[in-house]
Coordinates of N, CA, C and O in Angstrom, one line a residue:
M1 N -16.4 -36.7 29.9 CA -15.8 -36.0 29.6 C -14.3 -35.9 30.6 O -13.2 -35.9 30.4
L2 N -14.9 -36.7 32.0 CA -13.7 -36.7 33.5 C -12.6 -38.0 32.7 O -11.6 -37.6 33.0
L3 N -13.3 -39.0 32.2 CA -12.5 -40.3 31.8 C -11.4 -39.8 30.7 O -10.2 -40.3 30.9
L4 N -12.0 -38.8 30.0 CA -11.0 -38.4 28.8 C -9.9 -37.7 29.2 O -8.6 -37.8 28.9
T5 N -10.2 -36.8 30.1 CA -9.1 -35.8 30.6 C -8.5 -36.8 31.9 O -6.9 -36.5 31.8
K6 N -8.7 -37.7 32.4 CA -7.8 -38.6 33.3 C -6.8 -39.3 32.5 O -5.7 -39.5 32.6
G7 N -7.3 -39.5 31.2 CA -6.8 -40.3 30.1 C -5.6 -39.6 29.6 O -4.3 -40.1 29.5
I8 N -5.8 -38.3 29.4 CA -4.8 -37.3 28.7 C -4.0 -37.3 29.6 O -2.4 -37.4 29.4
I9 N -4.1 -37.1 31.3 CA -3.4 -36.7 32.3 C -2.1 -38.0 32.5 O -1.1 -38.1 32.5
L10 N -2.5 -39.5 32.2 CA -2.3 -40.6 32.5 C -1.1 -40.6 31.2 O -0.1 -41.1 31.4
L11 N -1.4 -40.2 30.0 CA -0.7 -40.3 28.9 C 0.7 -39.5 29.1 O 1.7 -39.7 28.8
L12 N 0.2 -38.2 29.6 CA 1.3 -37.1 29.6 C 2.3 -37.8 30.7 O 3.7 -37.6 30.7
L13 N 1.5 -38.2 31.8 CA 2.8 -39.0 32.9 C 3.3 -40.0 32.3 O 4.7 -40.2 32.9
G14 N 2.9 -40.9 31.3 CA 3.8 -41.8 30.9 C 4.6 -41.3 29.7 O 5.9 -41.9 29.9
I15 N 4.4 -40.2 29.0 CA 5.5 -39.4 28.5 C 6.9 -39.1 29.4 O 7.9 -39.0 29.0
I16 N 6.2 -38.4 30.5 CA 7.1 -37.9 31.6 C 8.2 -39.0 31.7 O 9.4 -38.8 32.1
L17 N 7.7 -40.4 32.4 CA 8.3 -41.5 32.6 C 9.3 -41.7 31.4 O 10.5 -42.1 31.7
F18 N 8.7 -41.5 30.1 CA 9.7 -42.3 29.2 C 10.5 -41.2 28.9 O 12.0 -41.5 28.7
N19 N 10.5 -40.0 29.0 CA 11.8 -38.8 28.9 C 12.7 -39.0 29.8 O 13.7 -38.9 30.2
L20 N 12.2 -39.4 31.1 CA 13.0 -39.4 32.2 C 14.0 -40.4 32.1 O 15.5 -40.9 32.4
F21 N 13.7 -41.8 31.5 CA 14.3 -42.9 31.2 C 15.4 -42.8 30.1 O 16.5 -43.6 30.1
S22 N 14.8 -42.1 29.1 CA 15.4 -41.6 28.0 C 17.0 -40.9 28.4 O 17.9 -41.0 27.9
G23 N 16.5 -39.8 29.3 CA 17.7 -39.3 29.9 C 18.8 -40.2 30.5 O 19.7 -40.0 30.3
L24 N 17.9 -40.9 31.3 CA 19.1 -41.9 32.0 C 19.9 -43.1 30.9 O 21.3 -42.9 31.2
F25 N 19.6 -43.4 30.0 CA 20.0 -44.3 29.0 C 21.0 -43.3 28.1 O 22.2 -43.9 27.6
S26 N 20.8 -42.3 28.0 CA 21.4 -41.1 27.4 C 22.5 -40.9 27.9 O 23.8 -40.9 27.7
M27 N 22.5 -40.8 29.5 CA 23.8 -40.5 30.3 C 24.6 -41.6 30.3 O 25.7 -41.7 30.3
L28 N 23.8 -42.9 30.7 CA 24.8 -44.0 30.3 C 25.6 -44.6 29.1 O 26.7 -45.2 29.0
R29 N 25.0 -44.0 28.0 CA 25.6 -44.4 26.8 C 26.7 -43.6 26.6 O 26.9 -42.2 26.9
Q30 N 27.9 -44.1 25.5 CA 28.8 -43.4 25.5 C 28.8 -42.6 23.9 O 29.4 -41.8 23.9
D31 N 28.3 -43.3 23.2 CA 27.9 -42.6 21.7 C 26.5 -41.9 21.5 O 25.8 -42.5 20.7
N32 N 26.2 -41.2 22.7 CA 24.7 -40.4 22.1 C 25.0 -39.3 21.2 O 25.7 -38.6 21.4
D33 N 23.7 -38.9 20.6 CA 23.5 -38.1 20.0 C 23.0 -36.9 20.4 O 23.0 -35.6 20.0
K34 N 22.0 -36.9 21.2 CA 21.1 -36.0 22.3 C 21.8 -35.9 23.9 O 22.0 -37.0 24.3
P35 N 22.1 -34.7 24.3 CA 22.4 -34.9 25.5 C 21.3 -34.8 26.6 O 20.1 -35.1 26.1
M36 N 21.5 -35.2 27.8 CA 20.9 -35.7 28.8 C 19.8 -34.5 29.2 O 18.7 -34.9 29.5
S37 N 20.4 -33.5 29.1 CA 19.5 -32.5 29.4 C 18.5 -31.8 28.6 O 17.4 -31.5 28.8
H38 N 18.5 -32.4 27.2 CA 17.2 -32.4 26.1 C 16.3 -33.4 27.0 O 15.1 -32.7 26.5
Y39 N 16.6 -34.5 27.4 CA 15.1 -35.5 27.5 C 14.8 -34.5 28.9 O 13.7 -34.8 29.3
L40 N 15.7 -34.6 30.0 CA 15.1 -34.1 31.1 C 14.4 -32.4 31.0 O 13.5 -32.1 31.6
G41 N 14.8 -31.6 30.0 CA 14.1 -30.1 29.7 C 12.7 -30.6 29.4 O 12.0 -29.9 29.6
R42 N 12.6 -31.7 28.7 CA 11.3 -32.1 27.9 C 10.2 -32.7 29.1 O 9.3 -32.4 29.0
R43 N 11.2 -33.5 29.9 CA 10.1 -34.0 31.2 C 9.8 -32.7 32.0 O 8.6 -32.8 32.5
V44 N 10.5 -31.7 32.3 CA 10.1 -30.7 33.1 C 8.8 -29.7 32.2 O 8.1 -29.4 32.8
L45 N 9.0 -30.0 30.9 CA 8.0 -28.8 30.5 C 6.9 -29.6 30.1 O 5.7 -29.3 30.4
Y46 N 6.6 -31.0 30.2 CA 5.6 -31.9 30.3 C 5.0 -31.8 31.9 O 3.6 -32.0 31.8
S47 N 5.8 -31.8 32.8 CA 5.3 -31.7 34.0 C 4.8 -30.4 34.3 O 3.6 -30.4 35.2
A48 N 5.2 -29.5 33.3 CA 4.4 -27.9 33.7 C 3.1 -28.0 33.3 O 2.0 -27.6 33.5
V49 N 3.0 -28.7 31.7 CA 1.7 -28.7 31.1 C 0.9 -29.7 32.0 O -0.3 -29.0 32.1
V50 N 1.1 -30.6 32.7 CA 0.3 -31.5 33.6 C -0.2 -30.6 34.7 O -1.6 -30.6 35.0
L51 N 1.0 -29.8 35.3 CA 0.0 -29.0 36.2 C -0.8 -28.0 36.1 O -1.7 -27.8 36.5
V52 N -0.2 -27.4 35.1 CA -1.6 -26.3 34.7 C -2.8 -26.7 33.9 O -3.7 -26.4 34.1
L53 N -2.7 -27.9 33.2 CA -4.0 -28.7 32.8 C -4.8 -29.1 34.2 O -5.8 -28.7 34.2
L54 N -3.9 -29.6 35.3 CA -4.9 -29.8 36.6 C -5.5 -28.7 37.0 O -6.7 -28.6 37.4
L55 N -4.7 -27.7 37.0 CA -5.2 -26.3 37.8 C -6.4 -25.9 37.0 O -7.4 -25.1 37.5
L56 N -6.4 -25.6 35.5 CA -7.6 -25.6 34.7 C -8.7 -26.4 35.3 O -9.9 -25.9 35.0
L57 N -8.4 -27.6 35.1 CA -9.6 -28.5 35.4 C -10.3 -28.2 36.8 O -11.5 -28.5 36.8
M58 N -9.5 -28.0 37.8 CA -10.3 -27.9 38.9 C -10.6 -26.4 39.0 O -11.7 -26.4 39.3
A59 N -10.2 -25.3 38.5 CA -10.7 -24.4 38.3 C -12.0 -24.1 37.5 O -13.2 -23.5 38.0
T60 N -12.1 -24.9 36.6 CA -13.6 -25.3 35.9 C -14.4 -25.8 36.5 O -15.8 -25.9 35.8
G61 N -14.0 -26.9 37.3 CA -15.0 -27.9 38.0 C -15.3 -29.2 37.1 O -16.0 -29.9 37.6
I62 N -14.4 -29.6 35.8 CA -14.3 -30.5 35.3 C -14.2 -31.9 36.1 O -14.5 -32.9 36.4
L63 N -12.9 -31.4 37.3 CA -12.1 -32.2 38.0 C -12.2 -32.2 39.2 O -12.2 -30.9 40.0
P64 N -13.3 -32.7 40.0 CA -13.8 -32.5 41.4 C -12.7 -32.3 42.4 O -11.8 -33.1 42.3
H65 N -12.8 -31.6 43.6 CA -12.0 -31.8 44.6 C -12.3 -32.8 45.5 O -13.4 -33.0 45.8
N66 N -11.5 -33.0 46.4 CA -11.8 -33.8 47.4 C -12.6 -33.4 48.4 O -12.2 -32.0 48.9
P67 N -13.3 -33.8 49.3 CA -14.0 -33.3 50.2 C -13.1 -33.0 51.6 O -12.2 -33.5 51.6
R68 N -13.4 -32.2 52.3 CA -12.7 -31.7 53.5 C -13.0 -33.0 54.6 O -14.1 -33.4 54.6
P69 N -12.1 -33.6 55.2 CA -12.3 -34.6 56.0 C -12.9 -34.2 57.7 O -13.5 -35.0 58.2
Y70 N -13.2 -32.8 57.6 CA -13.6 -32.4 58.9 C -14.8 -31.4 58.9 O -14.7 -31.0 57.6

C-alpha cells in the first residue's frame, strides 16, 4: 500500500513538472492555442491535490512521520 501511494505521488509530481514545462513552451511559442496560465493553473491544482493527499495519508497513518531527532 505504501509503495502504491508513493508511486501515485511521484506520478503526480511528474505531471506537475510536465505542466510547468508546457507553460514554458507555450510562453516561448508565437502561435500558441492555449495560454500559459492554462498550464500553470493545472500545475497549481495538481500541487494542491498532492498536498491534500499527503496530509490525508499522514493523518490516517499510511505514510509514517519522521521520528523526532531529540
